[in-house]
Structure formats: C-alpha cells, structure tokens
Short mmCIF file of C-alpha atoms in Angstrom, two decimals:
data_model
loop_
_atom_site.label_atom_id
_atom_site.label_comp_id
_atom_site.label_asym_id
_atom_site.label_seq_id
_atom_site.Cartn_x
_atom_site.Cartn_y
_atom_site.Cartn_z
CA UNK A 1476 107.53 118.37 95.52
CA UNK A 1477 106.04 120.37 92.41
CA UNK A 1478 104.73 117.94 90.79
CA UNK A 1479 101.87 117.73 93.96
CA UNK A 1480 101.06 120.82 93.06
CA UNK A 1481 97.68 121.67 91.89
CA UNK A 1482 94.56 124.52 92.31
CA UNK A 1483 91.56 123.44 93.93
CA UNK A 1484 87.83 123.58 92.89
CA UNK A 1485 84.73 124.99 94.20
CA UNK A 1486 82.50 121.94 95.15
CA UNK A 1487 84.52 119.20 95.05
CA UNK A 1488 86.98 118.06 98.89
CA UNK A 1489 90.43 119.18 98.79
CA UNK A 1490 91.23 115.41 99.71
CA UNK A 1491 89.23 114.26 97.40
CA UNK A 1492 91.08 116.57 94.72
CA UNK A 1493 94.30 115.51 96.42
CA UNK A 1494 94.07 112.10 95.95
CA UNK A 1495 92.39 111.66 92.24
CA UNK A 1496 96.07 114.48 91.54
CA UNK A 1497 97.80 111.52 93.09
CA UNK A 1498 96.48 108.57 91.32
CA UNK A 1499 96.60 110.20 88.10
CA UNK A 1500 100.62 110.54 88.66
CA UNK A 1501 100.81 107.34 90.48
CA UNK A 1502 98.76 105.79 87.12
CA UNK A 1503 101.21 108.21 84.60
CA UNK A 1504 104.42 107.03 86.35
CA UNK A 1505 105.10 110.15 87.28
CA UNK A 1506 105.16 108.77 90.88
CA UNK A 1507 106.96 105.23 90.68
CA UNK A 1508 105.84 102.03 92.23
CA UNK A 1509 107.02 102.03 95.87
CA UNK A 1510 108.14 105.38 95.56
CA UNK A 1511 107.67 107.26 99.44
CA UNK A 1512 105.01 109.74 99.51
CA UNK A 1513 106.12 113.48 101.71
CA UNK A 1514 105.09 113.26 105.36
CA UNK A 1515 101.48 114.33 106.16
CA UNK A 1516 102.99 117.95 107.71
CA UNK A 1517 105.05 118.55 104.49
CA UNK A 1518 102.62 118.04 102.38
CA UNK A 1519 99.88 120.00 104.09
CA UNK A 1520 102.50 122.95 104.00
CA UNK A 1521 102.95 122.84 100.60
CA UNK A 1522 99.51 122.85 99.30
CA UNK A 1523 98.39 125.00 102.50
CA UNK A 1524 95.73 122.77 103.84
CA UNK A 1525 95.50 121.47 107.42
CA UNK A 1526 97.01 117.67 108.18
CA UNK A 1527 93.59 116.12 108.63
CA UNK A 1528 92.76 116.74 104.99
CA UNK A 1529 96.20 114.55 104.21
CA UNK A 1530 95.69 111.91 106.27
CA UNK A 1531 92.16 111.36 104.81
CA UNK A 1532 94.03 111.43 101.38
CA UNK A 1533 95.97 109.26 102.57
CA UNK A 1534 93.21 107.01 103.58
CA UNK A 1535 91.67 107.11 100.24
CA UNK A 1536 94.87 106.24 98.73
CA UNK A 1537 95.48 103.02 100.81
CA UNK A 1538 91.53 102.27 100.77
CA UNK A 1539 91.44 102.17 97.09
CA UNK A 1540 94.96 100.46 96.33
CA UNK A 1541 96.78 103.00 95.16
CA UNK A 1542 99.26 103.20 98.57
CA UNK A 1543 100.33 101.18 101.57
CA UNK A 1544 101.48 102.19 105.21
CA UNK A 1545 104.56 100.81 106.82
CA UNK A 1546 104.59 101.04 110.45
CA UNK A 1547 107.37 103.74 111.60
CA UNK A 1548 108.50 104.14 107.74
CA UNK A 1549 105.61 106.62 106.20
CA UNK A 1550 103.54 106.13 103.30
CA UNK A 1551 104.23 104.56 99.73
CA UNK A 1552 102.98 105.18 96.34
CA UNK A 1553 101.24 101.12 94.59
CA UNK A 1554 100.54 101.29 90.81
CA UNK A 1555 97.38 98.63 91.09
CA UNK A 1556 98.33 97.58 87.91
CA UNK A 1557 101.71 96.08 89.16
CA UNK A 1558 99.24 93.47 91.00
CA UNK A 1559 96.05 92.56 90.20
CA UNK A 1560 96.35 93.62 86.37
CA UNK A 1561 99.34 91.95 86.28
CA UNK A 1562 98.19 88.61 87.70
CA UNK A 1563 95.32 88.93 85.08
CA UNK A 1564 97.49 89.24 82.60
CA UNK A 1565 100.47 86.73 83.76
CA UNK A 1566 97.46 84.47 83.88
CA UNK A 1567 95.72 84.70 80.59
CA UNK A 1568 99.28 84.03 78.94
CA UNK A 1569 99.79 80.92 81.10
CA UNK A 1570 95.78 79.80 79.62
CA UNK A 1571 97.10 80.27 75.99
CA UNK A 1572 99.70 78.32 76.99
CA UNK A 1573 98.25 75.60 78.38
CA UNK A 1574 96.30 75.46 75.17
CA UNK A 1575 98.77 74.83 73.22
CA UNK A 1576 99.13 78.40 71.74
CA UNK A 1577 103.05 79.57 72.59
CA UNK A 1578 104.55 76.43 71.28
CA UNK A 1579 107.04 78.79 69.75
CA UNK A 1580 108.20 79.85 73.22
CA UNK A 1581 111.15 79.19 75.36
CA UNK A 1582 108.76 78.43 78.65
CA UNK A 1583 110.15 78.73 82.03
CA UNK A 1584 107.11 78.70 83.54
CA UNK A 1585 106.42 74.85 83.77
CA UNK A 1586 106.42 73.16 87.63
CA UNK A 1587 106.03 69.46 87.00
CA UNK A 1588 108.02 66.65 85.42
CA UNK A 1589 107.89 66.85 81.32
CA UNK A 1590 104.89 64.55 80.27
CA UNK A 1591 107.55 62.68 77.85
CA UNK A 1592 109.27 60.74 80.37
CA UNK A 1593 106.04 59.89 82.11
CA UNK A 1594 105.79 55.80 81.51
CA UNK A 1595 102.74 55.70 79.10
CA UNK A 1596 103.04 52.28 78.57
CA UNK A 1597 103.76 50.88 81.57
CA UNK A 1598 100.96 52.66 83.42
CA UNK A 1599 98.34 50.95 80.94
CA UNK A 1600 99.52 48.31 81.44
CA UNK A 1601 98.65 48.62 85.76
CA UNK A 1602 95.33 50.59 84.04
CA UNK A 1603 94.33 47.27 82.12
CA UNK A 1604 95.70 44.95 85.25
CA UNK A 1605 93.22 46.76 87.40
CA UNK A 1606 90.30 46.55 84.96
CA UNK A 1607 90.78 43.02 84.80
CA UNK A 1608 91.05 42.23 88.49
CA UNK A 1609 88.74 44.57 89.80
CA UNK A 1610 85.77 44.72 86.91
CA UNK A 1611 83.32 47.24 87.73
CA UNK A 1612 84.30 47.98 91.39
CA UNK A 1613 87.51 49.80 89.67
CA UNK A 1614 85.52 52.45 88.45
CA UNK A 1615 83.03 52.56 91.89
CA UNK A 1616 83.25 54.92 94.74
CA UNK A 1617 85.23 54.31 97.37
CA UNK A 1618 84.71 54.57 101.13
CA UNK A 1619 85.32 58.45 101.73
CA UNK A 1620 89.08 57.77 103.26
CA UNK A 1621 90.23 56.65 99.61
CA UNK A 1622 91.04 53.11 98.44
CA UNK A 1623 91.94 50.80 101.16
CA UNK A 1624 94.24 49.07 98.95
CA UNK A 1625 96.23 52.71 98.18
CA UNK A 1626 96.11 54.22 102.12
CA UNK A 1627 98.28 50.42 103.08
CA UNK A 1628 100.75 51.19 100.49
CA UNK A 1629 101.54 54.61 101.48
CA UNK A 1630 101.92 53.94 104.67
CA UNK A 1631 104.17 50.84 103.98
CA UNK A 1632 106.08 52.05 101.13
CA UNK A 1633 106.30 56.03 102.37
CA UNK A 1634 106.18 55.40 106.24
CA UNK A 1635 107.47 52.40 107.00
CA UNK A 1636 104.39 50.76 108.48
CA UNK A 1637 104.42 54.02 111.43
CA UNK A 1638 101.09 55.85 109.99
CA UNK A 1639 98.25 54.17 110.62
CA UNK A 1640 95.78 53.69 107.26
CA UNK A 1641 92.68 55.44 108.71
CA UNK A 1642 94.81 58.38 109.63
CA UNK A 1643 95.94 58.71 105.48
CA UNK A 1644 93.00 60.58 103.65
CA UNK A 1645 92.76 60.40 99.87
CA UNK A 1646 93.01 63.90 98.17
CA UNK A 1647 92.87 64.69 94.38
CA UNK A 1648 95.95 67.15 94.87
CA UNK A 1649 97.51 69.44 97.01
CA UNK A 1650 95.72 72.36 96.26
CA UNK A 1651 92.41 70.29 97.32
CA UNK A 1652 94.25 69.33 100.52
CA UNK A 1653 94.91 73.37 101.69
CA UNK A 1654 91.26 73.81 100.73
CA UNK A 1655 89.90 71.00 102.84
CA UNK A 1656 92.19 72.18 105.53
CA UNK A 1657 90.93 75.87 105.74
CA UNK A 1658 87.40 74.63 105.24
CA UNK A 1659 88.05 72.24 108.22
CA UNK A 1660 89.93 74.53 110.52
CA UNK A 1661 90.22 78.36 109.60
CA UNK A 1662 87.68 81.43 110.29
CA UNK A 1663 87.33 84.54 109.12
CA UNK A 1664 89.91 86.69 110.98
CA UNK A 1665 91.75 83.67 112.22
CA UNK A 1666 95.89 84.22 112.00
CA UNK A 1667 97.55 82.30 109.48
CA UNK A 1668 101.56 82.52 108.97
CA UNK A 1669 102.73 81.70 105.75
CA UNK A 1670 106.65 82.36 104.49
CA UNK A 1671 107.27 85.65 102.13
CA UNK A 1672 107.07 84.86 99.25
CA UNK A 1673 104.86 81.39 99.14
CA UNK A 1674 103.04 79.38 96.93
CA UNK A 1675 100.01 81.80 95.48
CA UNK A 1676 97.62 79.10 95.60
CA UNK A 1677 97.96 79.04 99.29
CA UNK A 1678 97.30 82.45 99.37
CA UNK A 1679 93.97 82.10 97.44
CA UNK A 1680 92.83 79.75 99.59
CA UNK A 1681 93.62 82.00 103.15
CA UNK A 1682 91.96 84.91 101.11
CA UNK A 1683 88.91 83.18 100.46
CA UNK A 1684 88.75 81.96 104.08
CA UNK A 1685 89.37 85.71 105.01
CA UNK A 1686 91.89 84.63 107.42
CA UNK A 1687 94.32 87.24 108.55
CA UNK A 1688 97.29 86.32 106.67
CA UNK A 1689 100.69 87.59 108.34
CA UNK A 1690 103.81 87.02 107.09
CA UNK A 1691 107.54 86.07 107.74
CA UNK A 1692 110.43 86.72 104.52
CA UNK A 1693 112.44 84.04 103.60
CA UNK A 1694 116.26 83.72 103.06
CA UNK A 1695 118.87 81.35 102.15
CA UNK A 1696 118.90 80.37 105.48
CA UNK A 1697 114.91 79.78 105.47
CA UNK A 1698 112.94 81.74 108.16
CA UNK A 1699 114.58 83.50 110.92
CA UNK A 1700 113.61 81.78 114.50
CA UNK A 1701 113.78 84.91 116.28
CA UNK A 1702 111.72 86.81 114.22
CA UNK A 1703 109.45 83.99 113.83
CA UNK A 1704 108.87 83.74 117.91
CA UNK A 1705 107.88 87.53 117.65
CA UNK A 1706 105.07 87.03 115.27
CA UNK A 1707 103.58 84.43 117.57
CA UNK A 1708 104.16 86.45 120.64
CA UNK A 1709 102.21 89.44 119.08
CA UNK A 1710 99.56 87.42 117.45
CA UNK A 1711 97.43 84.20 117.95
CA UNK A 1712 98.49 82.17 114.87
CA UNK A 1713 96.36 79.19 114.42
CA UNK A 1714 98.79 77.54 111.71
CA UNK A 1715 102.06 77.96 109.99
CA UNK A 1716 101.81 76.98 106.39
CA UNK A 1717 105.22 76.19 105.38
CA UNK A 1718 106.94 73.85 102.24
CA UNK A 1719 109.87 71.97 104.00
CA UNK A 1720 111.50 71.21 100.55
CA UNK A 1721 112.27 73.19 97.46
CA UNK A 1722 109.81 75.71 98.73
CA UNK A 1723 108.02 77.36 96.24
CA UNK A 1724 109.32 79.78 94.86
CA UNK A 1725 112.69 80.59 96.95
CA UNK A 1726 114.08 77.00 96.41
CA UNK A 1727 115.14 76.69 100.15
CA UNK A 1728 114.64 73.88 102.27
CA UNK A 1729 115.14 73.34 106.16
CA UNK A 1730 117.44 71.62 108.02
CA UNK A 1731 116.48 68.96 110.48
CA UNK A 1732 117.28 71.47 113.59
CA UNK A 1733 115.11 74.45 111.92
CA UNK A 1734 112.61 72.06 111.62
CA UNK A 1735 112.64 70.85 115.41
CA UNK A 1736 112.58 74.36 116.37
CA UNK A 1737 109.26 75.29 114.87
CA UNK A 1738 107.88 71.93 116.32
CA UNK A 1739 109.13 73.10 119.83
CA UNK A 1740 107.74 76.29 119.05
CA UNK A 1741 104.09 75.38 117.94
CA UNK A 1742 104.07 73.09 121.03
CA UNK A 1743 104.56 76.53 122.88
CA UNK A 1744 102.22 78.89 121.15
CA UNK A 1745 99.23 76.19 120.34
CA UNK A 1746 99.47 76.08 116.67
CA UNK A 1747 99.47 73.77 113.90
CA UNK A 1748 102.04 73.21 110.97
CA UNK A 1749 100.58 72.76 107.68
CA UNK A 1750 103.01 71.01 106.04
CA UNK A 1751 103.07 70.98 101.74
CA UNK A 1752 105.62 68.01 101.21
CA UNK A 1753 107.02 69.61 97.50
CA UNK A 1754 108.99 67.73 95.73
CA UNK A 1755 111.03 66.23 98.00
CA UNK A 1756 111.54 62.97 95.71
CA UNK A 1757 113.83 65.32 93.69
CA UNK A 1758 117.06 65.53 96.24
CA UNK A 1759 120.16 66.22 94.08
CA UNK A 1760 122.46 67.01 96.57
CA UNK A 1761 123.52 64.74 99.04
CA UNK A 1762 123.61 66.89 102.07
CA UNK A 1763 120.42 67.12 101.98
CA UNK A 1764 118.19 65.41 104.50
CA UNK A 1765 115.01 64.06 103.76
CA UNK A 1766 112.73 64.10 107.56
CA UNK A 1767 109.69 66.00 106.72
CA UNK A 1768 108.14 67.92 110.18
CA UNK A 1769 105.59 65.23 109.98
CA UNK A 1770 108.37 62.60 110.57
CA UNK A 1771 109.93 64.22 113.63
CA UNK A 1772 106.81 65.26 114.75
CA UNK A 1773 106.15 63.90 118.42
CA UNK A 1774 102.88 66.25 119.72
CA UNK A 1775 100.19 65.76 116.78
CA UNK A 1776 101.30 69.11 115.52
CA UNK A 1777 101.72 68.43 111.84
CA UNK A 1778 99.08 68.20 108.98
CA UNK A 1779 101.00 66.94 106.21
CA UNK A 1780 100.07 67.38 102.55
CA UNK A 1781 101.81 65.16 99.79
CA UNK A 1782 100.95 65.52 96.12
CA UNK A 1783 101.79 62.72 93.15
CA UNK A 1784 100.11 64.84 90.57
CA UNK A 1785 103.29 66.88 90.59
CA UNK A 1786 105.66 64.36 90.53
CA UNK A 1787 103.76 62.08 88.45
CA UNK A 1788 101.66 63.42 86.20
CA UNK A 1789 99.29 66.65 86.60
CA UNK A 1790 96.16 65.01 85.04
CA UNK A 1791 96.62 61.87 87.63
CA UNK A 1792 95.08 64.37 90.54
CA UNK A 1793 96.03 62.32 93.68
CA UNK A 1794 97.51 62.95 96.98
CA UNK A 1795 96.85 62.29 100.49
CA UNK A 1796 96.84 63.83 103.98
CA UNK A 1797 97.61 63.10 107.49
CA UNK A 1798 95.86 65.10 109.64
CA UNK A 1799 96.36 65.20 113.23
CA UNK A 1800 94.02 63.70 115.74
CA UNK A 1801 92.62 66.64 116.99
CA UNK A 1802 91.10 67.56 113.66
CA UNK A 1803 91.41 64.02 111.93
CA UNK A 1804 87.26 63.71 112.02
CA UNK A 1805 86.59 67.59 110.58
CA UNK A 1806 88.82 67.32 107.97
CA UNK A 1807 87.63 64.41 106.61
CA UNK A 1808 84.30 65.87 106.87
CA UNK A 1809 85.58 68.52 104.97
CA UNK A 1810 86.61 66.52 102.29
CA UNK A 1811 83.42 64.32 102.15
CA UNK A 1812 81.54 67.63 101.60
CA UNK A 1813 83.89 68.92 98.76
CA UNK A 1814 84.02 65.84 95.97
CA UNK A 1815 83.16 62.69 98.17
CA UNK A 1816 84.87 60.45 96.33
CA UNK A 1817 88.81 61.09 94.45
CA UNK A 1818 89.38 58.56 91.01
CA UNK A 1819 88.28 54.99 92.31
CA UNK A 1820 90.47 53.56 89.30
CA UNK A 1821 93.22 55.89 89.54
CA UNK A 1822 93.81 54.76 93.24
CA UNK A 1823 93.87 51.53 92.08
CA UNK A 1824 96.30 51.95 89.21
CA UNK A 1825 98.32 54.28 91.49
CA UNK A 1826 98.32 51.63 94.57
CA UNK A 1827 99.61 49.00 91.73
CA UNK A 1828 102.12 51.11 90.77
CA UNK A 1829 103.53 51.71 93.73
CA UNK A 1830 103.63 47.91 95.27
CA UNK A 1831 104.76 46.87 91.86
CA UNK A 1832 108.14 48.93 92.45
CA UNK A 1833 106.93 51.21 89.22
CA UNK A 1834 106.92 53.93 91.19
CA UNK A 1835 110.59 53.96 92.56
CA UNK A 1836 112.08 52.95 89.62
CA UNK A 1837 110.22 55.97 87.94
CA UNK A 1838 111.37 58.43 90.87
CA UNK A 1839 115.44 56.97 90.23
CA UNK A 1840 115.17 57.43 86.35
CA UNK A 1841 113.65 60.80 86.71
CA UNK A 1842 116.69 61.94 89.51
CA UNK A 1843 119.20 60.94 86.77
CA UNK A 1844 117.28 63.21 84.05
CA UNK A 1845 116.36 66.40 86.35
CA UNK A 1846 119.42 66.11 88.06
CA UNK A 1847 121.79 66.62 84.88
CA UNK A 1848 119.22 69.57 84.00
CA UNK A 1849 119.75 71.43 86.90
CA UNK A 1850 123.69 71.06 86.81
CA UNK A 1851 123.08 72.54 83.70
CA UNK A 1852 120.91 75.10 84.36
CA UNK A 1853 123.26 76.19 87.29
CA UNK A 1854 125.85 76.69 85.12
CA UNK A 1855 124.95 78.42 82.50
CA UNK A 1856 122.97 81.03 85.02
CA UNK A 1857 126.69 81.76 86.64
CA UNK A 1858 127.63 82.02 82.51
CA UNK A 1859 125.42 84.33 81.16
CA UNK A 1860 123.98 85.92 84.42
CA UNK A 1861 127.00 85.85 86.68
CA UNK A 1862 127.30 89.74 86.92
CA UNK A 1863 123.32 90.38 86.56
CA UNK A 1864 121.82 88.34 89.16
CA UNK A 1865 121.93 86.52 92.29
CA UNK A 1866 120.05 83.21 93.05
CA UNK A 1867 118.99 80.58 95.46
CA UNK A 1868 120.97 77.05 94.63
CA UNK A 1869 118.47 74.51 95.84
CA UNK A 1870 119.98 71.78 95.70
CA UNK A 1871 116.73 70.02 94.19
CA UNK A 1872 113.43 70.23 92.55
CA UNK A 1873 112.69 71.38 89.41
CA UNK A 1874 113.98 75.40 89.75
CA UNK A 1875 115.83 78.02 90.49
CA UNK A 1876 114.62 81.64 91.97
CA UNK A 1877 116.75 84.06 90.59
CA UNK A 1878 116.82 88.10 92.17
CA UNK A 1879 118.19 90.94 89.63
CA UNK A 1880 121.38 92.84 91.22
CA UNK A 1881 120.19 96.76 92.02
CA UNK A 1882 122.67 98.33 89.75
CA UNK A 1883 119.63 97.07 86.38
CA UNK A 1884 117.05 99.35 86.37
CA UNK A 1885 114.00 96.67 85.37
CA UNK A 1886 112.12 94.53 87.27
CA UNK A 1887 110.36 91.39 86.84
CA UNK A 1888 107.21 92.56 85.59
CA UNK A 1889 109.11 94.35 83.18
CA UNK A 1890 111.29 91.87 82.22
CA UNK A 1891 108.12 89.28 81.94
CA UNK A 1892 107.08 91.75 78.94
CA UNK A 1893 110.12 92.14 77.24
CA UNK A 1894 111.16 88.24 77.52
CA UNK A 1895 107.93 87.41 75.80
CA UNK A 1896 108.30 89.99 73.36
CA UNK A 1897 111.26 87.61 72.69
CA UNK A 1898 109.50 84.36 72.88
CA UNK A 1899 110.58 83.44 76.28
CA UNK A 1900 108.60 83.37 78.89
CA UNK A 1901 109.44 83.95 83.25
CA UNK A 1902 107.53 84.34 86.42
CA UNK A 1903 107.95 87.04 88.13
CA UNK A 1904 108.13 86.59 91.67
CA UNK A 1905 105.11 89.40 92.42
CA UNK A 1906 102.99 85.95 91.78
CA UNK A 1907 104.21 84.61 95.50
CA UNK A 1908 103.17 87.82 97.35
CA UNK A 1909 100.10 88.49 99.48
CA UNK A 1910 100.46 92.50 98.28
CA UNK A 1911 104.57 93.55 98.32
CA UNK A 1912 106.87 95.42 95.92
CA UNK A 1913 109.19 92.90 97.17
CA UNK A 1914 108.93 90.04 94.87
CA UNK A 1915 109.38 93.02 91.87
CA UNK A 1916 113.16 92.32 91.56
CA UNK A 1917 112.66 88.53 91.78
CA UNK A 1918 111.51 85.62 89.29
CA UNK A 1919 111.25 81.93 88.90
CA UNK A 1920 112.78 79.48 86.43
CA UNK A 1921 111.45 76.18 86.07
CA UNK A 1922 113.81 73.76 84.12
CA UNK A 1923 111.45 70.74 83.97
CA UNK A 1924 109.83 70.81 80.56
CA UNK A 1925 112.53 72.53 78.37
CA UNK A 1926 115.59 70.80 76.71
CA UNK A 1927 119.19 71.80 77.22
CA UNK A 1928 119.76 73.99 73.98
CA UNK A 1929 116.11 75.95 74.80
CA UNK A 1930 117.52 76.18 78.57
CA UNK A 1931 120.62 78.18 76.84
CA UNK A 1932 118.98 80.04 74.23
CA UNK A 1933 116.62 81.11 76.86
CA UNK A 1934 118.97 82.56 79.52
CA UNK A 1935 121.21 84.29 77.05
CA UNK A 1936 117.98 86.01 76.06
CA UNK A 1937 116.99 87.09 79.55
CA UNK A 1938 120.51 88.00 80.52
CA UNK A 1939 120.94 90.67 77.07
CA UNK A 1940 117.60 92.22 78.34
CA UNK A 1941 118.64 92.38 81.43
CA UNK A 1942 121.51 94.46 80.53
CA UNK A 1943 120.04 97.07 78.39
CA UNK A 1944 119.02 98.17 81.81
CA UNK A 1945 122.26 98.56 83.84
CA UNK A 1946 122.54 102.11 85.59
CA UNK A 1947 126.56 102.35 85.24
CA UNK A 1948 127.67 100.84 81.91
#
C-alpha cells in the first residue's frame, strides 16, 4: 500500500490528486497492467479521506482509461498504452510492411494465400476472354445486385441451385459486407454479440455504429451454450456475429450440433446470425464438416457473408451476401448507397473462372500446398514451443493461435517488440479484443506467405525469447 501514499495540496481535489498519483504509477509501471486496485474502504483508510472521494477517483480512473470495473471482483489498474498506443503502433508496422519496407522479416502476420501461387496467367487469360466477348459492357456498371452472369454461378456452383440469384448480393469484400449490414440493420445502443476474441474489423464496424457490443469467450470447444442463453436472457441482442470456420483468431470451428443450437436459439430470442464464412475452402482435416449456419438454416435467420478476396487474391475485392428476407430490400439499399456498383469486369472474369472449373482446380492445388504448411507448422510449434506454449490445432485455414504458459513472465505485446527487434514479426492477440487484458498472453501465426525454412527460423526465434522470461529456470 505505500506506494499510494502521497500529501495533498491546498487548491487542488483530493480525488483529483488521487487519481493523477495513480496514473503516474499506472504510466511508470509501478502499478502493472491488470494489476487490482485496494477496495474503496482500504484505501480511504489509508490516505484518511472519506469513501466518496475514492469512488470518484475511481470514476476518473475508468472515465479516462486508465482502469476498468468487474462486476463482484473490484477495480483494476489499464496502462492505455497496452491498447490504443499499441494498435497505433502494431499498425504503422503492418503499413511499412505492406510497402514493401520489412522484406528482411520473418512475417507471421500475413492472412491470405501467398500471391505466388495465385494463377497469373490463367486469370488473363479469362481477363482477355471477357474483353473480347463482352467489349465495353465488361467494364460498365452493373445492375446494383452484381453481375447476373456471377450471382447464377454461385448459386449453382456454391449452392447447388437452392439460393435463389436475386437473394445473392455482390460485395467488394467481407469487410464491406459487415459494413452494409450494420448500416442496414444496427442503431446506436442496439446489442450486438460477437465471440471473445473476434475479428477487429468487426469490432470497428459495431464501434462506429455505437452498438452495445457484449461479449461471449471462446474455447476449444467454441462458445459455451449455457452461457450463451444467459447473455440473451439478460439482454436484447439483435445479432450474433460469429465465423463458423477457422474463426479468426482462435482457429476453432463448430460442429454441426453447436451450430443447430444457436439456430434454435435465435429462433427463441428474435435475433439474427451474421455469419463471416472464413476460409472454409481450406479443410485439412477430414473430420471436419463443411454446413455453414446458412445451410442448415430453416427460419431466415442467417445473413451469410463469403469473401474470394481472401482466398483468391486481396486486390480481386469480391464477395457476396445472402441476406434474409426480412432485411433482403435494406441491405441492398445499403449497399447501393455505399459504392453502387462492385468491379463490372472482375465479376465477369471471376464468373468465368468459376464455370470454367478454374476455380476448383485452384482451391485443390492450394489444399495440397497449405495443407503440407500447416503439418509443418504444427510440428515444429510442439518442437521448439512444446514446454512454452499451448495452442488451438485448427484443423484448417491458414493459422494457428498460440497462448504463452503462466510460468514466462512476457506477454504478447512484449514479445511483439522483442520478435521484431529480431526481424520476426507476431500478432498479438490484444488486436481481437473490444478492451481486455485477456488477449495479453495470446498471439496469432499466420503460415500462408512464409516458406518452410523462414517458418523454422522464425519459431526457434520466438520460442528463445520466450524463455529468457521463465519465472522458475
């Protein structure tokens, strides 16, 4: 307790004087990130003030960022730079990266298929078909679903004929689709669910909305049911944002029952799934089941959201959504009023692609690369970072989220700065947080864009930092 210690001045509000004392040790270290602060009654003791003047410290403290309150469990100490600094900074390095700046690093930070097995030549080849069958209309707007032509191929080659083409909207991406989505359906204040941790770009969007964003952890299981059923009991979620496959970051997808379950459920409480269909081309193991919620869907309580640009190639920025009935007019409204019109030639090429049988033979040949990467990458995280870690295996997609055991004293932040001090570079899992110390022991590695020798290099790296930090050598 001494080091809360301190005289007060004439002038100036013992709270006020209390809390700066507190950020300055909260900002020094002093007090670490997450660390409890003493009850309101010891505290007042100690520095002999009443317990009003704490709880408006208190206040302060949780106003400006510096703490957060846990029902029932008391107060706790946030450095701000752990978040929003951090993001600024996790950011800017992924810009220079981007750029072409850190070629010299070991990046584990990449989320979509390496560019060098993307067909060049066979797409410019469905680029110049297009061009010369379509002329000028190629490169046209579209009516505002998307390209006739691309809507009857999805829903022949994807769903089998069972989605009906002016229910498939034309998005340029995923991220477009959540916006359109929130635009179309969510309010400020309106409940959102979304699984702890989630995709950040999610969160962005539900921010911007200024939804009120609650959440439910995931495990290796996925979510729990029960606890899932008490969140909608207490509170009037309007949808459940959820990535049925590989989810983003934790790896984990869910099982045909799960999945039934929160259908039944959102049948009960009146809300709607917002499905993110991520990477579920890239199924490595067999027990895996690919039904999306969309597919076993039976009460119009599913808008699904499927990306290519992932898959495929980020700059190609197509996808599509199914919305339900209910809000199939306002969300296309929504998009109309965003960009009217996504790539008229891309659609084309795209729609080619696909009825040409480019596509799946693309989708097999990149299985048999990505799925002798992530053997790989399995094994040599049980080599070097057997003892050190714990981790998520997917079964799929393009990585692995990886927690550090409690007996290291680093966390992800931490080890972000280090492992790019050594040309290496992580994400820590604070990214995939609405505002947790959670995610500070976790971090993502993506496998796609490295090669076998860098994947190697790279976790020995990460595991020998990791263990200049254990507690009990």
């Amino acid at each position: 307790m001494d080091k809360y210690f301190l005289k007060f001045s004439h002038g100036i509000p013992k709270y006020v004087a209390i809390s700066n004392h507190i950020k300055r040790l909260i900002d020094n270290n002093e007090i670490k990130d997450g660390e409890k602060l003493p009850p309101i009654r010891k505290l007042a003791e100690f520095l002999e003030v009443n317990n009003i003047t704490i709880v408006h410290t208190y206040n302060v403290l949780k106003d400006e960022g510096y703490a957060v309150q846990k029902i029932g469990s008391g107060t706790y100490a946030k450095r701000k730079d752990s978040f929003k600094s951090f993001r600024r900074e996790y950011s800017n390095t992924i810009k220079k990266v981007s750029s072409g700046d850190f070629k010299k690093y070991i990046d584990f930070t990449g989320e979509s298929p390496c560019s060098d097995f993307f067909p060049v030549n066979s797409f410019k080849d469905v680029l110049n078909e297009v061009l010369d069958r379509d002329g000028v209309d190629a490169l046209s707007y579209q009516e505002a679903l998307g390209y006739a032509g691309l809507r009857k191929s999805i829903s022949k080659v994807f769903w089998n004929d069972e989605v009906d083409i002016d229910d498939i909207l034309i998005i340029s991406g995923a991220q477009q689709g959540i916006d359109i989505i929130s635009k179309a359906l969510i309010n400020t204040n309106d409940s959102v669910l979304v699984e702890m941790p989630t995709y950040s770009g999610a969160l962005s969007v539900f921010k911007w909305r200024r939804a009120n964003i609650c959440e439910i952890p995931v495990g290796f299981q996925g979510i729990n049911i029960n606890k899932f059923e008490k969140i909608l009991r207490k509170n009037n979620i309007k949808c459940f944002y959820t990535m049925s496959y590989f989810q983003n970051p934790t790896g984990i997808s869910y099982s045909r029952q799960k999945k039934e379950q929160i259908l039944r459920l959102a049948d009960i409480y009146d809300f709607y799934i917002i499905e993110d269909d991520y990477l579920s081309e890239l199924i490595y193991d067999k027990n895996i089941e690919y039904a999306t919620f969309k597919s076993l869907d039976r009460n119009d309580r599913v808008i699904y959201i499927k990306s290519f640009s992932k898959i495929f190639l980020p700059g190609i920025r197509i996808g599509y959504l199914i919305p339900p009935k209910k809000f199939k007019e306002s969300i296309q409204n929504s998009k109309v009023n965003t960009d009217i019109s996504t790539s008229s030639l891309m659609q084309r090429a795209l729609d080619l692609y696909i009825t040409k049988g480019l596509w799946k033979e693309y989708i097999d040949k990149l299985n048999k690369i990505y799925s002798k990467k992530y053997l790989f990458m399995k094994e040599v995280l049980t080599k070097y970072l057997y003892d050190k870690v714990s981790f998520i295996v997917p079964g799929g997609g393009l990585h692995f989220y990886v927690k550090i055991n409690d007996r290291f004293n680093i966390n992800s932040i931490q080890l972000f700065r280090r492992a790019k001090n050594k040309n290496v570079l992580i994400m820590p899992g604070t990214i995939f947080y609405k505002e947790s110390v959670n995610g500070l022991k976790y971090f993502k590695l993506g496998f796609s864009q490295i090669d076998k020798k860098n994947i190697e290099n790279g976790i020995k790296i990460i595991g020998n930092l990791i263990e200049n930090y254990r507690v009990c050598k």
